[in-house]
mmCIF file of C-alpha atoms in Angstrom:
data_model
loop_
_atom_site.group_PDB
_atom_site.id
_atom_site.type_symbol
_atom_site.label_atom_id
_atom_site.label_comp_id
_atom_site.label_asym_id
_atom_site.label_seq_id
_atom_site.Cartn_x
_atom_site.Cartn_y
_atom_site.Cartn_z
ATOM 1 C CA MET N 1 61.300 -9.648 24.225
ATOM 2 C CA GLY N 2 58.938 -8.765 27.090
ATOM 3 C CA ILE N 3 55.348 -9.970 27.453
ATOM 4 C CA ARG N 4 53.968 -6.533 26.584
ATOM 5 C CA GLU N 5 56.010 -6.305 23.376
ATOM 6 C CA LEU N 6 55.071 -9.869 22.441
ATOM 7 C CA ASN N 7 51.393 -9.109 22.979
ATOM 8 C CA ARG N 8 51.651 -5.974 20.833
ATOM 9 C CA LYS N 9 53.206 -7.936 17.979
ATOM 10 C CA LEU N 10 50.518 -10.602 18.305
ATOM 11 C CA GLN N 11 47.756 -7.987 18.148
ATOM 12 C CA ASP N 12 49.400 -6.359 15.114
ATOM 13 C CA PHE N 13 49.478 -9.777 13.442
ATOM 14 C CA LEU N 14 45.854 -10.619 14.269
ATOM 15 C CA ARG N 15 44.295 -7.205 13.559
ATOM 16 C CA PRO N 16 44.080 -7.460 9.744
ATOM 17 C CA LYS N 17 42.753 -11.014 10.044
ATOM 18 C CA ARG N 18 40.024 -9.909 12.465
ATOM 19 C CA LEU N 19 39.073 -7.068 10.148
ATOM 20 C CA ALA N 20 38.956 -9.412 7.150
ATOM 21 C CA LEU N 21 36.707 -11.838 9.024
ATOM 22 C CA GLY N 22 34.508 -8.991 10.241
ATOM 23 C CA ARG N 23 34.148 -7.668 6.745
ATOM 24 C CA PHE N 24 33.226 -11.137 5.470
ATOM 25 C CA LEU N 25 30.448 -11.317 8.062
ATOM 26 C CA TRP N 26 29.125 -7.742 8.025
ATOM 27 C CA ASP N 27 30.108 -6.008 4.770
ATOM 28 C CA ARG N 28 26.625 -6.606 3.378
ATOM 29 C CA LYS N 29 23.622 -4.360 3.248
ATOM 30 C CA ASN N 30 21.065 -4.845 6.037
ATOM 31 C CA ASN N 31 19.429 -8.289 6.138
ATOM 32 C CA SER N 32 21.776 -9.756 3.533
ATOM 33 C CA SER N 33 24.448 -10.343 6.190
ATOM 34 C CA PHE N 34 26.070 -13.739 6.498
ATOM 35 C CA LEU N 35 24.380 -14.488 9.839
ATOM 36 C CA TRP N 36 21.016 -13.483 8.405
ATOM 37 C CA PHE N 37 21.376 -16.236 5.805
ATOM 38 C CA LEU N 38 22.038 -18.803 8.522
ATOM 39 C CA PHE N 39 18.852 -18.154 10.459
ATOM 40 C CA ASN N 40 16.337 -16.855 7.899
ATOM 41 C CA LYS N 41 14.726 -18.378 4.831
ATOM 42 C CA GLU N 42 13.018 -15.267 3.496
ATOM 43 C CA LYS N 43 14.385 -13.617 0.412
ATOM 44 C CA PRO N 44 16.820 -10.829 1.406
ATOM 45 C CA ARG N 45 16.477 -7.268 0.226
ATOM 46 C CA LEU N 46 18.528 -6.600 -2.918
ATOM 47 C CA GLU N 47 21.765 -4.741 -2.346
ATOM 48 C CA LEU N 48 21.785 -1.162 -3.626
ATOM 49 C CA LYS N 49 24.368 -0.133 -6.174
ATOM 50 C CA LYS N 50 26.665 2.786 -5.341
ATOM 51 C CA ILE N 51 24.703 6.005 -5.498
ATOM 52 C CA LYS N 52 26.261 9.128 -7.045
ATOM 53 C CA HIS N 53 24.442 12.275 -5.958
ATOM 54 C CA ASN N 54 24.709 16.041 -5.866
ATOM 55 C CA ASN N 55 21.634 16.391 -3.668
ATOM 56 C CA LEU N 56 21.162 13.140 -1.796
ATOM 57 C CA ILE N 57 18.613 14.543 0.663
ATOM 58 C CA LYS N 58 16.251 15.725 -2.059
ATOM 59 C CA GLU N 59 16.775 12.964 -4.606
ATOM 60 C CA GLU N 60 16.417 10.102 -2.097
ATOM 61 C CA ASN N 61 13.711 11.858 -0.055
ATOM 62 C CA ILE N 62 15.824 11.747 3.108
ATOM 63 C CA ARG N 63 13.745 12.660 6.166
ATOM 64 C CA SER N 64 16.024 11.368 8.914
ATOM 65 C CA ILE N 65 19.813 11.181 9.283
ATOM 66 C CA LEU N 66 21.798 9.197 11.849
ATOM 67 C CA PHE N 67 25.364 10.371 12.524
ATOM 68 C CA ILE N 68 27.798 7.802 13.924
ATOM 69 C CA ARG N 69 30.196 9.639 16.250
ATOM 70 C CA ASN N 70 31.203 6.875 18.638
ATOM 71 C CA ASP N 71 34.953 7.572 18.646
ATOM 72 C CA GLY N 72 34.822 9.680 21.812
ATOM 73 C CA LYS N 73 36.889 12.466 20.230
ATOM 74 C CA ILE N 74 35.624 15.789 21.540
ATOM 75 C CA GLY N 75 37.317 17.889 18.868
ATOM 76 C CA ASP N 76 35.765 15.848 16.056
ATOM 77 C CA MET N 77 32.310 16.245 17.564
ATOM 78 C CA ILE N 78 32.730 20.002 17.926
ATOM 79 C CA ILE N 79 33.668 20.282 14.247
ATOM 80 C CA ASN N 80 30.800 17.963 13.311
ATOM 81 C CA THR N 81 28.318 20.507 14.703
ATOM 82 C CA LEU N 82 28.702 22.516 11.518
ATOM 83 C CA MET N 83 26.970 19.700 9.612
ATOM 84 C CA PHE N 84 24.002 19.557 11.979
ATOM 85 C CA ARG N 85 23.440 23.307 11.686
ATOM 86 C CA GLU N 86 23.926 23.575 7.920
ATOM 87 C CA ILE N 87 21.571 20.659 7.198
ATOM 88 C CA LYS N 88 18.871 22.142 9.428
ATOM 89 C CA LYS N 89 19.228 25.564 7.770
ATOM 90 C CA VAL N 90 18.269 24.100 4.391
ATOM 91 C CA TYR N 91 16.130 21.145 5.532
ATOM 92 C CA PRO N 92 14.645 22.062 8.945
ATOM 93 C CA GLY N 93 12.241 19.112 8.818
ATOM 94 C CA VAL N 94 14.983 16.476 8.629
ATOM 95 C CA LYS N 95 15.409 14.552 11.882
ATOM 96 C CA ILE N 96 19.023 14.401 13.082
ATOM 97 C CA GLY N 97 20.137 11.667 15.469
ATOM 98 C CA VAL N 98 23.665 11.171 16.811
ATOM 99 C CA VAL N 99 25.236 8.004 18.202
ATOM 100 C CA THR N 100 27.959 9.016 20.637
ATOM 101 C CA ARG N 101 29.582 8.229 23.960
ATOM 102 C CA GLY N 102 31.346 9.762 26.950
ATOM 103 C CA ALA N 103 32.052 13.487 27.089
ATOM 104 C CA ASN N 104 30.987 13.858 23.460
ATOM 105 C CA LYS N 105 27.367 13.708 24.552
ATOM 106 C CA GLN N 106 27.898 16.901 26.552
ATOM 107 C CA VAL N 107 29.068 18.703 23.406
ATOM 108 C CA ILE N 108 25.637 18.327 21.787
ATOM 109 C CA VAL N 109 23.274 17.960 24.751
ATOM 110 C CA ASN N 110 22.056 21.584 24.335
ATOM 111 C CA ASN N 111 22.348 21.680 20.538
ATOM 112 C CA PRO N 112 18.996 22.746 19.007
ATOM 113 C CA HIS N 113 19.917 21.106 15.693
ATOM 114 C CA VAL N 114 20.140 17.597 17.199
ATOM 115 C CA ASP N 115 16.825 15.804 17.724
ATOM 116 C CA ALA N 116 18.002 12.531 19.286
ATOM 117 C CA ILE N 117 21.140 11.329 21.086
ATOM 118 C CA TYR N 118 21.959 7.628 21.457
ATOM 119 C CA ASP N 119 24.537 6.277 23.923
ATOM 120 C CA TYR N 120 27.086 3.987 22.283
ATOM 121 C CA SER N 121 28.214 1.159 24.562
ATOM 122 C CA LYS N 122 31.201 -1.176 24.493
ATOM 123 C CA SER N 123 28.932 -3.996 25.641
ATOM 124 C CA ASP N 124 27.940 -6.243 22.729
ATOM 125 C CA ARG N 125 24.524 -6.876 24.247
ATOM 126 C CA GLU N 126 23.756 -3.189 24.840
ATOM 127 C CA LEU N 127 25.053 -2.312 21.391
ATOM 128 C CA LYS N 128 22.799 -4.901 19.785
ATOM 129 C CA ASN N 129 19.821 -3.527 21.725
ATOM 130 C CA LEU N 130 20.688 0.008 20.611
ATOM 131 C CA ALA N 131 20.942 -1.077 16.977
ATOM 132 C CA HIS N 132 17.529 -2.751 17.285
ATOM 133 C CA LYS N 133 16.033 0.456 18.731
ATOM 134 C CA ILE N 134 17.520 2.507 15.890
ATOM 135 C CA MET N 135 16.331 -0.048 13.321
ATOM 136 C CA GLU N 136 12.768 0.381 14.600
ATOM 137 C CA GLU N 137 13.043 4.146 14.096
ATOM 138 C CA LYS N 138 13.785 3.502 10.394
ATOM 139 C CA TYR N 139 16.443 6.094 9.598
ATOM 140 C CA ASP N 140 16.711 7.006 5.926
ATOM 141 C CA LEU N 141 20.421 7.823 5.996
ATOM 142 C CA LEU N 142 23.309 6.720 8.215
ATOM 143 C CA ILE N 143 26.567 8.718 8.020
ATOM 144 C CA ASP N 144 29.859 7.301 9.300
ATOM 145 C CA PHE N 145 33.211 9.137 9.350
ATOM 146 C CA SER N 146 35.630 6.302 10.153
ATOM 147 C CA GLU N 147 38.766 5.927 8.060
ATOM 148 C CA ILE N 148 39.103 2.342 9.306
ATOM 149 C CA LEU N 149 36.091 0.415 10.601
ATOM 150 C CA ARG N 150 36.466 -2.019 13.461
ATOM 151 C CA VAL N 151 34.438 -5.220 13.448
ATOM 152 C CA LYS N 152 32.072 -3.961 16.147
ATOM 153 C CA GLN N 153 31.383 -0.840 14.083
ATOM 154 C CA MET N 154 30.683 -2.880 10.939
ATOM 155 C CA LYS N 155 28.211 -5.021 12.847
ATOM 156 C CA PHE N 156 26.507 -2.018 14.422
ATOM 157 C CA ILE N 157 26.054 -0.180 11.118
ATOM 158 C CA ASN N 158 24.711 -3.348 9.507
ATOM 159 C CA LEU N 159 22.191 -3.932 12.306
ATOM 160 C CA CYS N 160 20.926 -0.326 12.286
ATOM 161 C CA MET N 161 19.455 -1.087 8.837
ATOM 162 C CA ALA N 162 19.293 2.484 7.560
ATOM 163 C CA ARG N 163 17.916 2.765 4.047
ATOM 164 C CA VAL N 164 21.142 4.404 2.789
ATOM 165 C CA ASN N 165 24.614 4.159 4.360
ATOM 166 C CA MET N 166 27.250 6.819 3.668
ATOM 167 C CA GLY N 167 30.940 6.429 4.541
ATOM 168 C CA LEU N 168 34.423 7.787 3.921
ATOM 169 C CA ASN N 169 36.384 6.197 1.055
ATOM 170 C CA LYS N 170 34.153 3.104 1.061
ATOM 171 C CA ASP N 171 33.663 2.699 -2.682
ATOM 172 C CA ASP N 172 34.636 -0.994 -2.541
ATOM 173 C CA TRP N 173 32.299 -1.801 0.373
ATOM 174 C CA ASN N 174 28.897 -3.438 0.022
ATOM 175 C CA LEU N 175 27.739 -2.044 3.370
ATOM 176 C CA PHE N 176 27.875 1.523 2.044
ATOM 177 C CA ASP N 177 25.691 2.930 -0.716
ATOM 178 C CA VAL N 178 27.424 6.313 -0.864
ATOM 179 C CA SER N 179 31.175 6.836 -0.611
ATOM 180 C CA VAL N 180 32.713 10.232 0.108
ATOM 181 C CA GLU N 181 35.967 10.079 -1.824
ATOM 182 C CA TYR N 182 38.412 12.286 0.060
ATOM 183 C CA ILE N 183 42.149 11.687 0.354
ATOM 184 C CA ASP N 184 43.550 15.225 0.608
ATOM 185 C CA GLY N 185 45.644 15.136 3.770
ATOM 186 C CA GLU N 186 47.006 18.648 3.275
ATOM 187 C CA LYS N 187 43.788 20.585 3.867
ATOM 188 C CA HIS N 188 41.943 21.466 7.038
ATOM 189 C CA ILE N 189 39.536 18.826 8.344
ATOM 190 C CA THR N 190 36.529 21.067 7.622
ATOM 191 C CA ASN N 191 37.081 20.421 3.911
ATOM 192 C CA ARG N 192 36.256 16.765 4.513
ATOM 193 C CA TYR N 193 32.932 17.689 6.106
ATOM 194 C CA LYS N 194 32.301 20.081 3.237
ATOM 195 C CA GLU N 195 32.527 17.108 0.844
ATOM 196 C CA TYR N 196 29.873 15.254 2.852
ATOM 197 C CA LEU N 197 27.613 18.321 2.737
ATOM 198 C CA LYS N 198 28.183 18.721 -1.006
ATOM 199 C CA ILE N 199 26.847 15.222 -1.661
ATOM 200 C CA LEU N 200 23.885 15.902 0.619
ATOM 201 C CA GLY N 201 23.048 18.981 -1.445
ATOM 202 C CA ILE N 202 24.269 21.706 0.921
ATOM 203 C CA LYS N 203 26.083 24.345 -1.127
ATOM 204 C CA ASN N 204 28.443 27.052 0.202
ATOM 205 C CA PRO N 205 28.156 25.978 3.849
ATOM 206 C CA ASN N 206 29.283 28.033 6.815
ATOM 207 C CA LEU N 207 32.155 25.992 8.271
ATOM 208 C CA SER N 208 32.137 27.515 11.767
ATOM 209 C CA TYR N 209 31.454 25.297 14.800
ATOM 210 C CA ASP N 210 28.817 25.421 17.550
ATOM 211 C CA ILE N 211 28.819 24.886 21.282
ATOM 212 C CA HIS N 212 25.551 25.660 23.061
ATOM 213 C CA LEU N 213 25.561 26.507 26.760
ATOM 214 C CA SER N 214 22.507 26.343 29.012
ATOM 215 C CA GLU N 215 21.548 29.138 31.409
ATOM 216 C CA GLU N 216 23.067 27.056 34.190
ATOM 217 C CA ASN N 217 26.323 26.691 32.247
ATOM 218 C CA LEU N 218 26.475 30.434 31.599
ATOM 219 C CA LYS N 219 25.806 31.179 35.265
ATOM 220 C CA PHE N 220 28.683 28.874 36.260
ATOM 221 C CA GLY N 221 31.126 30.908 34.185
ATOM 222 C CA ILE N 222 29.750 34.346 35.041
ATOM 223 C CA GLU N 223 29.768 33.725 38.797
ATOM 224 C CA PHE N 224 33.367 32.522 38.621
ATOM 225 C CA ARG N 225 34.420 35.604 36.635
ATOM 226 C CA GLU N 226 32.730 37.921 39.133
ATOM 227 C CA ARG N 227 35.049 36.576 41.857
ATOM 228 C CA ILE N 228 38.068 37.855 39.947
ATOM 229 C CA LYS N 229 38.901 41.532 40.437
ATOM 230 C CA GLU N 230 41.530 41.750 37.691
ATOM 231 C CA LYS N 231 40.483 43.278 34.375
ATOM 232 C CA LYS N 232 41.945 40.503 32.211
ATOM 233 C CA LEU N 233 41.664 36.727 32.652
ATOM 234 C CA ILE N 234 43.921 34.265 30.843
ATOM 235 C CA CYS N 235 42.925 30.602 30.866
ATOM 236 C CA ILE N 236 45.482 27.802 30.528
ATOM 237 C CA ASN N 237 44.689 24.217 29.602
ATOM 238 C CA PRO N 238 47.959 22.354 30.296
ATOM 239 C CA TYR N 239 46.831 18.897 29.233
ATOM 240 C CA GLY N 240 46.842 17.058 25.917
ATOM 241 C CA ALA N 241 46.130 13.526 24.721
ATOM 242 C CA SER N 242 49.543 12.187 25.786
ATOM 243 C CA LYS N 243 52.523 13.178 27.925
ATOM 244 C CA TYR N 244 54.238 14.470 24.785
ATOM 245 C CA ARG N 245 51.326 16.856 24.216
ATOM 246 C CA THR N 246 51.028 17.980 27.844
ATOM 247 C CA LEU N 247 52.695 21.003 29.415
ATOM 248 C CA ASN N 248 54.984 19.942 32.238
ATOM 249 C CA GLU N 249 55.123 21.654 35.634
ATOM 250 C CA LYS N 250 58.170 23.711 34.711
ATOM 251 C CA LYS N 251 56.521 25.036 31.541
ATOM 252 C CA ILE N 252 53.245 25.817 33.311
ATOM 253 C CA LYS N 253 55.093 27.887 35.915
ATOM 254 C CA GLU N 254 57.112 29.619 33.196
ATOM 255 C CA ILE N 255 53.943 30.594 31.300
ATOM 256 C CA VAL N 256 52.186 31.813 34.440
ATOM 257 C CA GLY N 257 55.272 33.808 35.417
ATOM 258 C CA GLU N 258 55.232 35.539 32.040
ATOM 259 C CA ILE N 259 51.510 36.305 32.350
ATOM 260 C CA LEU N 260 51.830 37.753 35.842
ATOM 261 C CA LYS N 261 54.294 40.339 34.537
ATOM 262 C CA GLU N 262 51.208 41.947 33.000
ATOM 263 C CA GLU N 263 49.374 44.377 35.254
ATOM 264 C CA ASP N 264 45.755 43.742 36.216
ATOM 265 C CA THR N 265 45.879 40.236 34.717
ATOM 266 C CA ALA N 266 44.807 36.974 36.370
ATOM 267 C CA VAL N 267 45.288 33.306 35.498
ATOM 268 C CA THR N 268 42.929 30.351 35.682
ATOM 269 C CA PHE N 269 43.024 26.748 34.469
ATOM 270 C CA VAL N 270 40.727 24.211 32.852
ATOM 271 C CA TYR N 271 41.372 20.516 33.300
ATOM 272 C CA SER N 272 39.839 17.046 33.491
ATOM 273 C CA PRO N 273 38.750 16.057 37.042
ATOM 274 C CA ASP N 274 41.584 13.545 37.446
ATOM 275 C CA LYS N 275 44.129 16.385 37.156
ATOM 276 C CA LEU N 276 42.702 18.611 39.907
ATOM 277 C CA VAL N 277 45.026 17.512 42.737
ATOM 278 C CA GLU N 278 48.111 17.902 40.546
ATOM 279 C CA LEU N 279 47.016 21.308 39.259
ATOM 280 C CA LYS N 280 45.991 22.543 42.701
ATOM 281 C CA LYS N 281 49.506 21.820 43.982
ATOM 282 C CA ILE N 282 51.069 23.739 41.097
ATOM 283 C CA ALA N 283 48.706 26.694 41.576
ATOM 284 C CA GLU N 284 49.525 26.918 45.282
ATOM 285 C CA GLU N 285 53.241 27.035 44.500
ATOM 286 C CA ILE N 286 52.887 29.910 42.057
ATOM 287 C CA ASN N 287 50.918 32.932 43.232
ATOM 288 C CA LEU N 288 47.582 32.521 44.979
ATOM 289 C CA GLU N 289 46.917 36.244 44.771
ATOM 290 C CA ARG N 290 46.318 36.290 41.005
ATOM 291 C CA VAL N 291 45.861 32.596 40.233
ATOM 292 C CA TYR N 292 42.253 31.446 40.473
ATOM 293 C CA LEU N 293 41.460 27.747 40.290
ATOM 294 C CA ASN N 294 37.833 26.684 39.971
ATOM 295 C CA GLU N 295 37.714 23.305 41.704
ATOM 296 C CA LYS N 296 34.257 22.402 40.389
ATOM 297 C CA ILE N 297 35.056 21.657 36.752
ATOM 298 C CA PHE N 298 33.580 18.241 35.985
ATOM 299 C CA THR N 299 32.368 18.347 32.350
ATOM 300 C CA ILE N 300 33.346 19.775 28.980
ATOM 301 C CA LEU N 301 30.494 22.280 29.408
ATOM 302 C CA ASP N 302 32.039 23.495 32.674
ATOM 303 C CA THR N 303 35.269 23.961 30.731
ATOM 304 C CA ALA N 304 33.426 25.812 27.958
ATOM 305 C CA SER N 305 31.815 28.116 30.525
ATOM 306 C CA ILE N 306 35.214 29.133 31.924
ATOM 307 C CA ILE N 307 36.672 29.592 28.442
ATOM 308 C CA LYS N 308 33.739 31.806 27.472
ATOM 309 C CA VAL N 309 34.486 34.329 30.250
ATOM 310 C CA SER N 310 38.257 34.334 29.608
ATOM 311 C CA ASP N 311 40.102 36.835 27.411
ATOM 312 C CA LEU N 312 42.815 34.502 26.114
ATOM 313 C CA ILE N 313 43.161 30.714 26.014
ATOM 314 C CA ILE N 314 46.523 28.913 26.009
ATOM 315 C CA THR N 315 46.366 25.209 25.125
ATOM 316 C CA PRO N 316 48.335 22.337 23.568
ATOM 317 C CA ASP N 317 45.161 20.272 23.087
ATOM 318 C CA THR N 318 43.241 20.380 19.802
ATOM 319 C CA SER N 319 39.855 19.648 21.391
ATOM 320 C CA ILE N 320 40.217 22.815 23.489
ATOM 321 C CA VAL N 321 41.391 24.659 20.371
ATOM 322 C CA HIS N 322 38.185 23.681 18.558
ATOM 323 C CA LEU N 323 36.100 24.525 21.625
ATOM 324 C CA GLY N 324 37.712 27.965 21.797
ATOM 325 C CA VAL N 325 37.108 28.520 18.081
ATOM 326 C CA ALA N 326 33.440 27.576 18.555
ATOM 327 C CA LEU N 327 33.268 30.270 21.257
ATOM 328 C CA ASP N 328 35.138 32.741 19.009
ATOM 329 C CA LYS N 329 37.957 33.246 21.510
ATOM 330 C CA LYS N 330 41.470 34.604 21.131
ATOM 331 C CA MET N 331 43.979 31.785 21.666
ATOM 332 C CA ALA N 332 47.575 30.667 21.649
ATOM 333 C CA ALA N 333 47.464 27.091 20.328
ATOM 334 C CA ILE N 334 50.643 25.100 20.862
ATOM 335 C CA TYR N 335 51.424 22.345 18.362
ATOM 336 C CA ARG N 336 54.303 19.952 18.020
ATOM 337 C CA SER N 337 56.256 20.544 14.839
ATOM 338 C CA ASP N 338 55.114 18.441 11.880
ATOM 339 C CA GLU N 339 58.722 18.289 10.686
ATOM 340 C CA GLY N 340 59.926 14.708 10.479
ATOM 341 C CA SER N 341 56.638 13.285 11.763
ATOM 342 C CA GLY N 342 55.191 12.343 8.384
ATOM 343 C CA GLU N 343 51.969 14.065 9.455
ATOM 344 C CA LEU N 344 50.349 17.465 8.987
ATOM 345 C CA ASN N 345 48.541 17.554 12.314
ATOM 346 C CA SER N 346 48.900 21.307 12.802
ATOM 347 C CA LEU N 347 47.409 21.914 9.350
ATOM 348 C CA VAL N 348 44.634 19.309 9.222
ATOM 349 C CA TRP N 349 43.634 19.886 12.861
ATOM 350 C CA GLY N 350 44.697 23.522 13.041
ATOM 351 C CA ALA N 351 42.642 26.294 14.585
ATOM 352 C CA ASN N 352 41.376 27.658 11.256
ATOM 353 C CA SER N 353 40.627 31.010 12.897
ATOM 354 C CA PRO N 354 42.235 34.466 12.536
ATOM 355 C CA LYS N 355 41.912 34.901 16.308
ATOM 356 C CA VAL N 356 44.316 32.049 17.015
ATOM 357 C CA LYS N 357 48.103 32.136 16.898
ATOM 358 C CA GLN N 358 49.638 28.701 16.362
ATOM 359 C CA ILE N 359 52.944 28.194 18.160
ATOM 360 C CA TYR N 360 55.208 25.314 17.170
ATOM 361 C CA ALA N 361 57.424 23.300 19.485
ATOM 362 C CA GLU N 362 60.858 22.335 18.210
ATOM 363 C CA PRO N 363 60.940 19.087 16.184
ATOM 364 C CA SER N 364 62.474 15.950 17.631
ATOM 365 C CA LEU N 365 66.085 15.377 16.619
ATOM 366 C CA GLY N 366 66.306 11.702 17.516
ATOM 367 C CA GLU N 367 65.198 8.782 15.352
ATOM 368 C CA ASN N 368 61.826 7.332 16.462
ATOM 369 C CA GLU N 369 61.708 9.969 19.178
ATOM 370 C CA GLU N 370 58.475 11.805 20.025
ATOM 371 C CA ALA N 371 58.612 15.600 19.773
ATOM 372 C CA ASP N 372 57.984 17.337 23.102
ATOM 373 C CA ILE N 373 55.272 20.031 23.196
ATOM 374 C CA ASN N 374 57.242 21.887 25.893
ATOM 375 C CA GLU N 375 60.075 22.793 23.502
ATOM 376 C CA PHE N 376 58.829 26.269 22.559
ATOM 377 C CA HIS N 377 59.589 29.821 23.659
ATOM 378 C CA VAL N 378 57.029 31.311 26.058
ATOM 379 C CA GLU N 379 57.749 34.766 24.613
ATOM 380 C CA GLU N 380 55.916 33.684 21.443
ATOM 381 C CA ILE N 381 52.599 33.841 23.307
ATOM 382 C CA GLU N 382 50.944 37.178 22.551
ATOM 383 C CA LEU N 383 49.317 38.248 25.810
ATOM 384 C CA SER N 384 47.815 41.513 24.585
#
């Protein structure tokens, strides 16, 4: 057994013990935490009993809501925008704050329904300072979406000291006053957010997503499109979260070759900055005449700007799928087959849009073998 495998087994062994210890320390409401007892002699605030509500905002006089979105998942944040908008439609006076990190901040930086954005840090000291800042702002309601809470998250939620904490399937937790009971793994993820909104008192919500682009963002996309003389522009995002969800060089060239059979049609790409050199090499090997590569894509908003001016998006990545849906674009979304995986990824995280065709790669035939996203027929992509 190698050192890496040994370390993995050790971490697997220790993880539940760390979580149990973390829960012992932090699964208490506000100043009733274990550490609070060690250093304070004042009487702690009484723990609230689980609250069952059909209109939490109205019944608990909620005037401010803090969303915890520190997972760094762009797709989740894009979907989450439906909650910000729907709450503001019914309760425009409610303050909405969002704790987030990395590229996720860009998703909501122009969102008119978000009043405050807080940067989540991996540093314990910075995280403690952030929690103290949030505590001073006295949020009425904190909403967390985690299926499994890490110790650092437990501590952070505890230290924020919101009046009411709301979490997913947390009925047996003391830290949470409101539990959203949702275990249906065969429905689209928007149904989970709908359950949150139902408890808040938002009925019949619009479950579409938002992405807001600034004038500068729009200009970035428009100026790029004006450089392209072809009538139709097809945008390819080759990259996913892992190598098994990423289009390889052979598949990229095959897709582009199929596209270039179409008259008056051009190709462009979106990518993360670390993939530019690789993608530039591929583009140069294909057909410079009708392949246009914007080399100044640095943020998710740059990506959104290019997608907005494109006629069709081809992607194996769900975050780009959700971004395209938010922009109401026609897409070919490539998913690995759910067959044999024990998951329903293409259903739960599907496009959920009539403008999107979902294409499925062939399932893996080997035991414990990852399915390869490249195992699909390019002819399935509808170019017109």
